[in-house]
């Protein structure tokens, strides 16, 4: 069948918001994703 490369992120809908990530290829892949998450969700709320 082969394999797929994917990045998933799960978190609860209520506080505390702990995020669990899995599936990144490299540290840079994780870093880029977290930076985009912060830019998109957290900074745009302020």
Tab-separated table of C-alpha atoms in Angstrom:
chain	number	residue	atom	x	y	z
A	1	UNK	CA	0.000	0.000	0.000
A	2	UNK	CA	2.757	2.490	0.784
A	3	UNK	CA	2.690	5.266	3.302
A	4	UNK	CA	1.471	8.819	3.444
A	5	UNK	CA	3.180	11.871	4.864
A	6	UNK	CA	0.883	13.995	6.947
A	7	UNK	CA	0.909	16.335	9.897
A	8	UNK	CA	-1.934	16.190	12.364
A	9	UNK	CA	-2.705	18.267	15.403
A	10	UNK	CA	-5.307	17.482	18.053
A	11	UNK	CA	-6.500	19.572	20.976
A	12	UNK	CA	-9.519	19.780	23.277
A	13	UNK	CA	-12.291	22.280	22.589
A	14	UNK	CA	-12.212	23.704	26.131
A	15	UNK	CA	-9.409	25.067	28.276
A	16	UNK	CA	-6.709	24.080	28.979
A	17	UNK	CA	-5.707	23.967	25.318
A	18	UNK	CA	-2.942	21.386	25.104
A	19	UNK	CA	-1.936	20.652	21.530
A	20	UNK	CA	-0.473	17.336	20.446
A	21	UNK	CA	1.331	17.214	17.109
A	22	UNK	CA	2.530	14.173	15.246
A	23	UNK	CA	3.850	13.304	11.847
A	24	UNK	CA	6.316	16.081	11.016
A	25	UNK	CA	9.268	15.121	8.872
A	26	UNK	CA	11.856	17.383	10.450
A	27	UNK	CA	12.285	19.938	13.209
A	28	UNK	CA	11.974	22.697	10.604
A	29	UNK	CA	8.619	21.292	9.478
A	30	UNK	CA	7.298	21.456	13.053
A	31	UNK	CA	8.759	24.911	13.611
A	32	UNK	CA	7.167	26.304	10.454
A	33	UNK	CA	3.782	24.816	11.384
A	34	UNK	CA	3.840	26.188	14.930
A	35	UNK	CA	4.883	29.629	13.664
A	36	UNK	CA	2.010	29.663	11.171
A	37	UNK	CA	-0.399	28.522	13.890
A	38	UNK	CA	0.676	31.349	16.175
A	39	UNK	CA	0.496	33.927	13.377
A	40	UNK	CA	-2.890	32.757	12.141
A	41	UNK	CA	-4.785	32.041	15.339
A	42	UNK	CA	-3.209	33.780	18.295
A	43	UNK	CA	-1.858	37.052	16.881
A	44	UNK	CA	-4.901	37.788	14.722
A	45	UNK	CA	-7.182	37.594	17.779
A	46	UNK	CA	-5.357	40.466	19.502
